[in-house]
Coordinates of C-alpha atoms in Angstrom, one line a residue:
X1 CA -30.3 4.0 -6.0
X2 CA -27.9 3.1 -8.9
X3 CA -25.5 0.2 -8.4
X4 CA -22.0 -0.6 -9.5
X5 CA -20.0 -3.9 -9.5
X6 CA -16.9 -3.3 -7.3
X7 CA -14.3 -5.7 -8.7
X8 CA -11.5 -5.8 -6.1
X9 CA -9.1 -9.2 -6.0
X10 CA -8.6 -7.5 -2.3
X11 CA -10.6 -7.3 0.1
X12 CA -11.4 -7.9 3.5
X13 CA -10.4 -9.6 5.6
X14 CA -7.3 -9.5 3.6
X15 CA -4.6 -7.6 6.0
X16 CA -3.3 -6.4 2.5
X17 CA -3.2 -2.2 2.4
X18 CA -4.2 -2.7 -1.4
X19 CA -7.7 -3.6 0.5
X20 CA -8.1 -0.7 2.2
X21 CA -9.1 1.8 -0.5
X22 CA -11.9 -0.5 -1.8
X23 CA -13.4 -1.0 1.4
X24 CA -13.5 2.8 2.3
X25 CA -15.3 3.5 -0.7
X26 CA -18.1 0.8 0.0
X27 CA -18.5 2.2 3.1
X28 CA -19.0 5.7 1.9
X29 CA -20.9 5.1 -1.6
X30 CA -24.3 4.3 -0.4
X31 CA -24.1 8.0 1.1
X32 CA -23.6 8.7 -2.2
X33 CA -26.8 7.3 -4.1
X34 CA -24.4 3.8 -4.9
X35 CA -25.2 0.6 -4.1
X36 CA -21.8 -1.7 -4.3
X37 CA -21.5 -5.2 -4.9
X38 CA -18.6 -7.0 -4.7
X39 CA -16.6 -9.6 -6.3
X40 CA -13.2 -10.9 -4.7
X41 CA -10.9 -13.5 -4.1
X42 CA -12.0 -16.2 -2.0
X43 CA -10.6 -16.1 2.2
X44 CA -7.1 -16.6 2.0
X45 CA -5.0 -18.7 5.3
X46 CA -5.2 -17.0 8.6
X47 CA -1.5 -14.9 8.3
X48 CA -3.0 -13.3 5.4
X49 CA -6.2 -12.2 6.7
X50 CA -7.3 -9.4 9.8
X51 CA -11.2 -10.9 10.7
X52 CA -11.1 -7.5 12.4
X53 CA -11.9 -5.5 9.4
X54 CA -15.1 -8.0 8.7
X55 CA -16.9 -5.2 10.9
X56 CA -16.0 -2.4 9.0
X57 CA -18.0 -3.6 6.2
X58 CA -21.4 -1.8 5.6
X59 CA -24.4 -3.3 6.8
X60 CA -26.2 -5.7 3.5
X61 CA -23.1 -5.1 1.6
X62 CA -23.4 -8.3 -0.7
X63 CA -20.0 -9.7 -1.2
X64 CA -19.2 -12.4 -3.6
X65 CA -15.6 -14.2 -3.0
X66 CA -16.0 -16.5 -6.7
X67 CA -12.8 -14.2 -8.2
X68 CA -10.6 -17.7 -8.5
X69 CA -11.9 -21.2 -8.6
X70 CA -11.5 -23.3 -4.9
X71 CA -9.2 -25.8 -6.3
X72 CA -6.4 -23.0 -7.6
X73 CA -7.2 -20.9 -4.0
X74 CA -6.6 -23.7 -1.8
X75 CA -3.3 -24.7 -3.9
X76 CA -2.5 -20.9 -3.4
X77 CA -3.1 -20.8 0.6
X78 CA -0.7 -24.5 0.4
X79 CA 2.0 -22.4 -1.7
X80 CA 2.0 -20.0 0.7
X81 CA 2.2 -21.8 3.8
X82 CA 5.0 -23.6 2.7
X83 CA 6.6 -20.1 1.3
X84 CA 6.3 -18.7 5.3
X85 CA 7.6 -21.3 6.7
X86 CA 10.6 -22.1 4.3
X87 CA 11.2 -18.3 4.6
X88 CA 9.9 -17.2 8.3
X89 CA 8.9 -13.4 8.6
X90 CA 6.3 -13.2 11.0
X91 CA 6.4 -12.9 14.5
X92 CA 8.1 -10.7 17.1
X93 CA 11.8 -10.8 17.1
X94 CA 15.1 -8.6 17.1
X95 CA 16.0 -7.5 14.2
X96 CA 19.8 -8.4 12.6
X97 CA 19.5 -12.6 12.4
X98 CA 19.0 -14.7 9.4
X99 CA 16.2 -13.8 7.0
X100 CA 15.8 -17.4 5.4
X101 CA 18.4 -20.5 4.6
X102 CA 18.5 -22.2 1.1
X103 CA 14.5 -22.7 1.4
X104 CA 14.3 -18.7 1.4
X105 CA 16.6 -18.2 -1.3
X106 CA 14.7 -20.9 -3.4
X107 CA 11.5 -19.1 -2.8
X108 CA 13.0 -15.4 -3.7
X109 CA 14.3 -17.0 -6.9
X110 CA 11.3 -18.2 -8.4
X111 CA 9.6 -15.0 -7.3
X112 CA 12.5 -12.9 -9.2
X113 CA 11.9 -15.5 -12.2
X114 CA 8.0 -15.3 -12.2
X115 CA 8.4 -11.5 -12.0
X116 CA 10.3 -11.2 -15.2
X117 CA 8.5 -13.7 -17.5
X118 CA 4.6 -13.8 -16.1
X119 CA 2.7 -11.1 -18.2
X120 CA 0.7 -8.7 -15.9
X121 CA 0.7 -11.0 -12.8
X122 CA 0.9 -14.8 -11.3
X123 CA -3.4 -13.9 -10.7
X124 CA -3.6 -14.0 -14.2
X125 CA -4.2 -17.7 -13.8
X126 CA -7.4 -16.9 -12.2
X127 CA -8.8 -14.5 -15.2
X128 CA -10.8 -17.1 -17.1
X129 CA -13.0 -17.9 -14.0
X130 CA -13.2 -14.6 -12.5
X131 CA -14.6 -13.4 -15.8
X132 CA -17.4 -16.1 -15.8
X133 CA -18.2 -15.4 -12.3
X134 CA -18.2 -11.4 -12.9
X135 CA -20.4 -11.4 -16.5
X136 CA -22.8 -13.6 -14.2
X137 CA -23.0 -10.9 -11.9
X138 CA -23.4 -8.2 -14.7
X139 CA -26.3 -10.6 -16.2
X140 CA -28.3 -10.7 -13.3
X141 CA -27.6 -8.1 -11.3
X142 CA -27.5 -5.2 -14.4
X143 CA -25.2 -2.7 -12.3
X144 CA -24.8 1.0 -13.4
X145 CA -21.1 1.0 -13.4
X146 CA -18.4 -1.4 -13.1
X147 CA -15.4 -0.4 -10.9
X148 CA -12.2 -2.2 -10.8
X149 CA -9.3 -1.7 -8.4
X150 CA -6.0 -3.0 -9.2
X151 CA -3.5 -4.5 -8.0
X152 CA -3.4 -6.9 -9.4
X153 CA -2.9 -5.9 -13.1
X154 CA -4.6 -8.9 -14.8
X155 CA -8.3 -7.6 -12.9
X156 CA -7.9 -4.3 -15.0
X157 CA -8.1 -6.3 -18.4
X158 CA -10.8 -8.2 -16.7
X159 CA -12.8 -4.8 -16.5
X160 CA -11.8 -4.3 -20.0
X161 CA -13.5 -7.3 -21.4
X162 CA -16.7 -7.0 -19.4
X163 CA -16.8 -3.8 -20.8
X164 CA -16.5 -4.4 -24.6
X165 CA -19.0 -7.9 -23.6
X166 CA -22.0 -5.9 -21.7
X167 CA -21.2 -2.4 -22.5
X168 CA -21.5 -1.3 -18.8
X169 CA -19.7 1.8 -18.1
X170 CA -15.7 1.2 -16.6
X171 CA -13.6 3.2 -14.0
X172 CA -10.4 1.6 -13.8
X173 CA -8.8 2.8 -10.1
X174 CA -4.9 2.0 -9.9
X175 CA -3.6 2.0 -6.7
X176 CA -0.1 2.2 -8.4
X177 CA 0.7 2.6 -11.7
X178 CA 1.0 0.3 -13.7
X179 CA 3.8 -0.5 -16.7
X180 CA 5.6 3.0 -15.0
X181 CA 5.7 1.0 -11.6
X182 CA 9.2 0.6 -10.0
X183 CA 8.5 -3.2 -9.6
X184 CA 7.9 -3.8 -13.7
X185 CA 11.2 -3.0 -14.5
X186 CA 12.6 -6.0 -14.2
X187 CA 10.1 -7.4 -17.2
X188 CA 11.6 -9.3 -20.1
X189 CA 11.4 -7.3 -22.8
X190 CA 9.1 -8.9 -25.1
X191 CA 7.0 -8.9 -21.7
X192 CA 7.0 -5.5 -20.7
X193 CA 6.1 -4.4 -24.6
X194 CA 3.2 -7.2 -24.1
X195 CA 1.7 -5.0 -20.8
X196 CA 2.4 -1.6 -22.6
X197 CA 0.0 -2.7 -25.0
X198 CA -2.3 -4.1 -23.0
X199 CA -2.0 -1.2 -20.7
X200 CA -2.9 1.1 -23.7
X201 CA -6.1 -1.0 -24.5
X202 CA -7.4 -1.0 -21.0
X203 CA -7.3 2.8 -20.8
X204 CA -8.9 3.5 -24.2
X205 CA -11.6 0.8 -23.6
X206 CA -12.1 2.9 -19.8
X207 CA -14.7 5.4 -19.4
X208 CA -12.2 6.4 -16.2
X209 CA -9.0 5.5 -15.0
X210 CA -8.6 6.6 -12.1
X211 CA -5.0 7.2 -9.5
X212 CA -4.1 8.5 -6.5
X213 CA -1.0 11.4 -7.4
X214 CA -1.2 14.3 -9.9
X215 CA 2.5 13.0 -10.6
X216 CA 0.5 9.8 -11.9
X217 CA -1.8 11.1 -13.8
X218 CA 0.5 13.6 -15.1
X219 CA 2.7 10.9 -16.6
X220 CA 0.0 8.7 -18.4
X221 CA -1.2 12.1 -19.8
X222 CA 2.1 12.3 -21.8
X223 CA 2.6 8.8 -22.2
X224 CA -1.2 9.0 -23.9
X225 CA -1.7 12.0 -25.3
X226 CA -4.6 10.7 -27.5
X227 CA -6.5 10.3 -24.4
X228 CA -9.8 12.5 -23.7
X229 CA -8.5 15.2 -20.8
X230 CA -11.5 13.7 -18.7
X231 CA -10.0 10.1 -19.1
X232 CA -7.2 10.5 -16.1
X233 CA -8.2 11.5 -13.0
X234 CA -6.4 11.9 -9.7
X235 CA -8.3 10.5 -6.4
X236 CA -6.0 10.5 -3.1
X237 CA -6.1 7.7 -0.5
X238 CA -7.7 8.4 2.5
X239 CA -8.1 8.0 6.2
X240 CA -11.5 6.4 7.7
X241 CA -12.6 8.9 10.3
X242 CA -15.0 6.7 12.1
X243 CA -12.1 4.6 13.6
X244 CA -10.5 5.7 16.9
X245 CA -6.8 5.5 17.2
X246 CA -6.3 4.6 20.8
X247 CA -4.4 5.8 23.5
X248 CA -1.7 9.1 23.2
X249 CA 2.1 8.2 23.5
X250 CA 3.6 7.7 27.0
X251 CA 6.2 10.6 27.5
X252 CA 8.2 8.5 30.5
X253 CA 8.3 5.4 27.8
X254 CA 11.0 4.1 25.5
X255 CA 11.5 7.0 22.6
X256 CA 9.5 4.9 19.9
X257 CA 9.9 4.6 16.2
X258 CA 6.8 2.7 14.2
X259 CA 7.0 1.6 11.0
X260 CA 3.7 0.3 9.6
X261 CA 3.7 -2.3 7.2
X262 CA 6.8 -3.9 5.6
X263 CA 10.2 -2.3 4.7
X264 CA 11.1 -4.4 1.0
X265 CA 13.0 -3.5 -2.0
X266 CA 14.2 0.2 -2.3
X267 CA 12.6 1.1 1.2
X268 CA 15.6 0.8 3.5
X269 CA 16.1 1.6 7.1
X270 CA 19.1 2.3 6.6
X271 CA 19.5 5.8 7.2
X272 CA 17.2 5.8 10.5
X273 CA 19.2 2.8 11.9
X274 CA 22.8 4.6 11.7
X275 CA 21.0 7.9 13.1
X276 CA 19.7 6.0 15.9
X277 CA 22.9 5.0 16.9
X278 CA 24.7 8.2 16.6
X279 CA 21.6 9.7 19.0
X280 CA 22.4 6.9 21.1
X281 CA 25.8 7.7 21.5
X282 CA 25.5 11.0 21.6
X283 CA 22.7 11.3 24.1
X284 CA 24.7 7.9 26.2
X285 CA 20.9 6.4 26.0
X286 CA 21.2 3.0 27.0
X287 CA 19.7 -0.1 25.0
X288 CA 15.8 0.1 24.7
X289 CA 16.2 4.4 25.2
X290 CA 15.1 4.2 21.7
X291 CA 13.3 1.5 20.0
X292 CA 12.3 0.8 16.3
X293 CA 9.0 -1.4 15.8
X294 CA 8.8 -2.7 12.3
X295 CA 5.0 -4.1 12.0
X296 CA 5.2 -6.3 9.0
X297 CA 8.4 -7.3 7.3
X298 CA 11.9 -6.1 7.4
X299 CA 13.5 -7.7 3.6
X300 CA 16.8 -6.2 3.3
X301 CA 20.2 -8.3 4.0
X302 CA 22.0 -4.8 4.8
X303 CA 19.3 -3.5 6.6
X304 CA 19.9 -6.6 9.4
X305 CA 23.6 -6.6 9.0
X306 CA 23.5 -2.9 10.3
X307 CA 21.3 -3.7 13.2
X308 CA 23.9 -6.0 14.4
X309 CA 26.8 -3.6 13.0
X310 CA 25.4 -1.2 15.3
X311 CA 24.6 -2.7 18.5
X312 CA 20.8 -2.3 17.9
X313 CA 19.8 -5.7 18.7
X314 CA 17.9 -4.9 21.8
X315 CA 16.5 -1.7 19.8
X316 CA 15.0 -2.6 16.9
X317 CA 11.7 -5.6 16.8
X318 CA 10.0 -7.2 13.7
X319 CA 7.1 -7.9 14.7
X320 CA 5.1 -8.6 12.2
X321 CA 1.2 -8.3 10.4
X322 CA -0.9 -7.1 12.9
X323 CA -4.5 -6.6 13.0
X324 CA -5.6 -3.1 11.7
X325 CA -7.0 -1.9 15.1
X326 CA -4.1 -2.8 16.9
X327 CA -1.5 -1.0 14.5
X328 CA -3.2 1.9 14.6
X329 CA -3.2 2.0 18.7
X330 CA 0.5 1.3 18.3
X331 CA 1.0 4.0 15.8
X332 CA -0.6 6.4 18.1
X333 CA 1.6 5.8 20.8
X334 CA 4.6 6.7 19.1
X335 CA 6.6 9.4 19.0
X336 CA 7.7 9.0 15.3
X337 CA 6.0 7.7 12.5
X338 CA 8.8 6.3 10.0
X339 CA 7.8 6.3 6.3
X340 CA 10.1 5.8 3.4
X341 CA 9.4 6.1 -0.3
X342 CA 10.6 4.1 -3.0
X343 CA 13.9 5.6 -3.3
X344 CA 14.1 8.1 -6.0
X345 CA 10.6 7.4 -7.4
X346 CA 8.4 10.4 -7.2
X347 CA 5.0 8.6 -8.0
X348 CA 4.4 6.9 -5.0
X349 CA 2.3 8.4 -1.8
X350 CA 2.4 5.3 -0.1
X351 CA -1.3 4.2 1.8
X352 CA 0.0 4.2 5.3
X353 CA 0.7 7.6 5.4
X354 CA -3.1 8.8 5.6
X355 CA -3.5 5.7 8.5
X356 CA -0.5 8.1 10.0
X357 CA -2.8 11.3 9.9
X358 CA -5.3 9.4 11.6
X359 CA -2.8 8.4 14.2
X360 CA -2.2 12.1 14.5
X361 CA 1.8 11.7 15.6
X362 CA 5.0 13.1 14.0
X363 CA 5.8 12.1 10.5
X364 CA 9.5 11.2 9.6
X365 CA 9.4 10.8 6.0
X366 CA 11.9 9.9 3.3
X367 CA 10.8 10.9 -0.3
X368 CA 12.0 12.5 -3.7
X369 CA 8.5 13.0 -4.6
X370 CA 7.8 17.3 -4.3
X371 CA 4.1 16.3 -4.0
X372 CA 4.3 14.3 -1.2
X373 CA 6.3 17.1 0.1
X374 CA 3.6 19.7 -0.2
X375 CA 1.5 17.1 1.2
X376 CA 2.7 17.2 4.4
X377 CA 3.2 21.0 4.6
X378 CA 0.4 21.5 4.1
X379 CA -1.0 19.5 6.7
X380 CA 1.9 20.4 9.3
X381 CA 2.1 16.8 9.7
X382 CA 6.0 16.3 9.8
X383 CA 9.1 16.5 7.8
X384 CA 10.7 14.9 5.3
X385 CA 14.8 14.3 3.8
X386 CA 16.0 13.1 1.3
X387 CA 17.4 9.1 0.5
X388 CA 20.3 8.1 2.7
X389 CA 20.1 11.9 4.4
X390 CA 21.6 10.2 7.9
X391 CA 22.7 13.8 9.2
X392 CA 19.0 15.3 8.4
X393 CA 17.6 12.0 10.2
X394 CA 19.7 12.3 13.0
X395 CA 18.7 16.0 13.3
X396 CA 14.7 15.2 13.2
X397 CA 14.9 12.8 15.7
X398 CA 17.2 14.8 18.2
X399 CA 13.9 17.6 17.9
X400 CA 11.4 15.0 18.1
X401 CA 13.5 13.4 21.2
X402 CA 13.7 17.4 23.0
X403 CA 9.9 17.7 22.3
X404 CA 9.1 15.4 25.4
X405 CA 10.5 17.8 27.4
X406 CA 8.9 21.1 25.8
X407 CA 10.9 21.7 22.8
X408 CA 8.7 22.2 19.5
X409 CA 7.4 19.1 17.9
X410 CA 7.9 17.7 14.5
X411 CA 4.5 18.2 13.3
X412 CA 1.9 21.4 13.5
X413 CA -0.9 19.7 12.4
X414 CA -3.5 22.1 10.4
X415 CA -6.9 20.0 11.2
X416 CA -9.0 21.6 8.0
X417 CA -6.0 20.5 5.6
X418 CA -5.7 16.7 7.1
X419 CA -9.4 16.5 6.8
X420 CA -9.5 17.0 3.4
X421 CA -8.2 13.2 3.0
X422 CA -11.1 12.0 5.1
X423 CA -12.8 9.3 3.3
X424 CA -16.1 11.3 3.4
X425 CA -13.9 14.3 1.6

């Protein structure tokens, strides 16, 4: 059995989505003819991590956590304790009420300041040690392949220089692109024109980088056009089919809204929260009728403003991370899956959605990005409007609202199209 050197800052237990893909791919490669090793970042404090995803792992998969030294990782978990507390976002509460005092707005300062003067990434510090620690691994353990999954940005020149030192093969995945992503833009500019040209190196010195939309790969094929056609290549996300979703949705229950995973810079809820009051009104539900659960954060000033511009205090929850297992048995008992984009960016198929086919319930979806679109056409999995479409909102959710009482349903799932993003297929 060949072997390759998974290189993946996260992984679990990290309750990151970024962790995901990694681990579904170390579960499925030793079907494969692959044996994986891994090298991440040590255990991080207990808000970060979900111990529930420990058992997903593989049986013997050999994981080494040596990616940052212990001294910088437990100055890290200190950081962000004090961060969480000096800018609370966890735990279950109504929406609309104050999202952090001068502590918060301290915190979100430095974070606007690191992300326009730190090339690549703050775990950049932790590159020197993590590339002692990996070209140990490559020494001893003399793997097939190296494969390195980024975010973050600064593990992708890692690969790169393991790769010019031991001559191992390199498949660089990005889970997002990378100097194209909607999040570099506010780079310096001597910065940004520092990551385009380490961005360049990394993918000439790759046997294989590798994303997850054609749109993607599509745009690094023009921005490269020196590239070999094999270079790019497109993998989709995925969906683990070996975990069970839990119970259906109760159809005498509060009409429920789920939104998995945080809702932070250009994705807004916006739209759906002025919709659900205008089916409110319209429908004289009374508080609680319809309910929005937000499980992770909910970031934007406006966004609480309208809850309480609205009346939709008693409507809408935050309630937090919650373990994996447990989001998706809340995601399958709701009626409506919520899942905005990144405003007008069409690169992004954001990770949740495939833990939403697996959920099997209604997707509401707001997106510019045509292949998304097909995406859930093709599948019959639900609909999709355009940004700040309140009157196409407000029309999905009166359907999805009649289709408790036998009117047709947002979604016609076709099973042989959602099993194509399987993470056997």
């Amino acid at each position: 059995m060949r072997s390759v050197l998974m290189i993946a800052f996260l992984f679990p237990p990290s309750s990151s989505i970024g962790a995901k893909r990694p681990l579904r791919f170390a579960r499925r490669l030793p079907d494969h003819g692959w044996r994986p090793l891994v090298l991440t970042a040590p255990l991080g404090t207990p808000a970060e991590r979900d111990d529930s995803l420990l058992g997903a792992l593989p049986p013997g998969l050999r994981v080494e956590r040596s990616y940052a030294p212990g001294w910088m990782w437990a100055a890290r978990n200190l950081g962000d304790t004090l961060d969480r507390r000096l800018r609370p976002q966890t735990g279950a509460r109504a929406a609309g009420g104050a999202t952090g005092g001068a502590g918060g707005r301290l915190a979100g300062w430095a974070q606007r300041a690191a992300d326009r003067f730190v090339p690549l990434d703050g775990d950049v510090a932790y590159l020197p040690h993590a590339l002692v620690a990996a070209s140990r691994l490559v020494a001893a353990e003399r793997p097939d392949a190296l494969c390195v999954s980024a975010y973050p940005y600064s593990a992708l020149v890692l690969g790169a220089l393991l790769k010019r030192r031991h001559g191992v093969p390199l498949i660089c995945e990005l889970r997002d692109p990378w100097t194209m992503n909607v999040e570099f833009r506010p780079r310096h500019p001597a910065v940004a024109a520092l990551e385009r040209r380490l961005e360049r190196w990394v993918f000439e010195t790759a046997d294989r980088v590798v994303v997850t939309t054609d749109a993607v790969r599509e745009a690094y094929a023009r921005l490269y056009p020196h590239l070999p056609a094999d270079r790019l290549r497109r993998i989709y996300s995925s969906y683990d089919e070996g975990l069970a979703p839990g119970a259906p949705a109760d159809p005498d229950g509060p009409f429920t809204i789920v939104h998995f995973g945080s809702l932070y810079g250009p994705r807004r809820a916006l739209p759906l929260l002025r919709a659900m009051a205008r089916l409110k009104a319209e429908r004289s539900l009374e508080r609680g009728a319809v309910r929005l659960l937000v499980f992770g954060r909910l970031d934007h000033p406006d966004d609480h403003a309208a809850v309480r511009a609205l009346g939709l205090e008693g409507d809408v929850t935050v309630r937090g991370k919650i373990p994996y297992a447990e989001g998706l048995a809340a995601l399958r008992r709701a009626d409506v899956l919520y899942l905005p984009a990144f405003g007008e960016e069409t690169f992004y198929i954001p990770g949740k959605l495939y833990d939403y086919f697996l959920a099997g319930r209604p997707i509401l979806c707001e997106t510019a990005s045509p292949e998304m679109e097909a995406i859930l056409e093709r599948t019959g999995t639900g609909v999709c409007f355009r940004r700040g479409d309140e009157d196409a909102v407000l029309a999905h959710l009166r359907r999805a609202l009649d289709a408790r009482h036998g009117g047709p349903s947002l979604a016609r799932p076709v099973r042989a199209e959602i099993e194509r993003f399987s993470t056997e297929a």
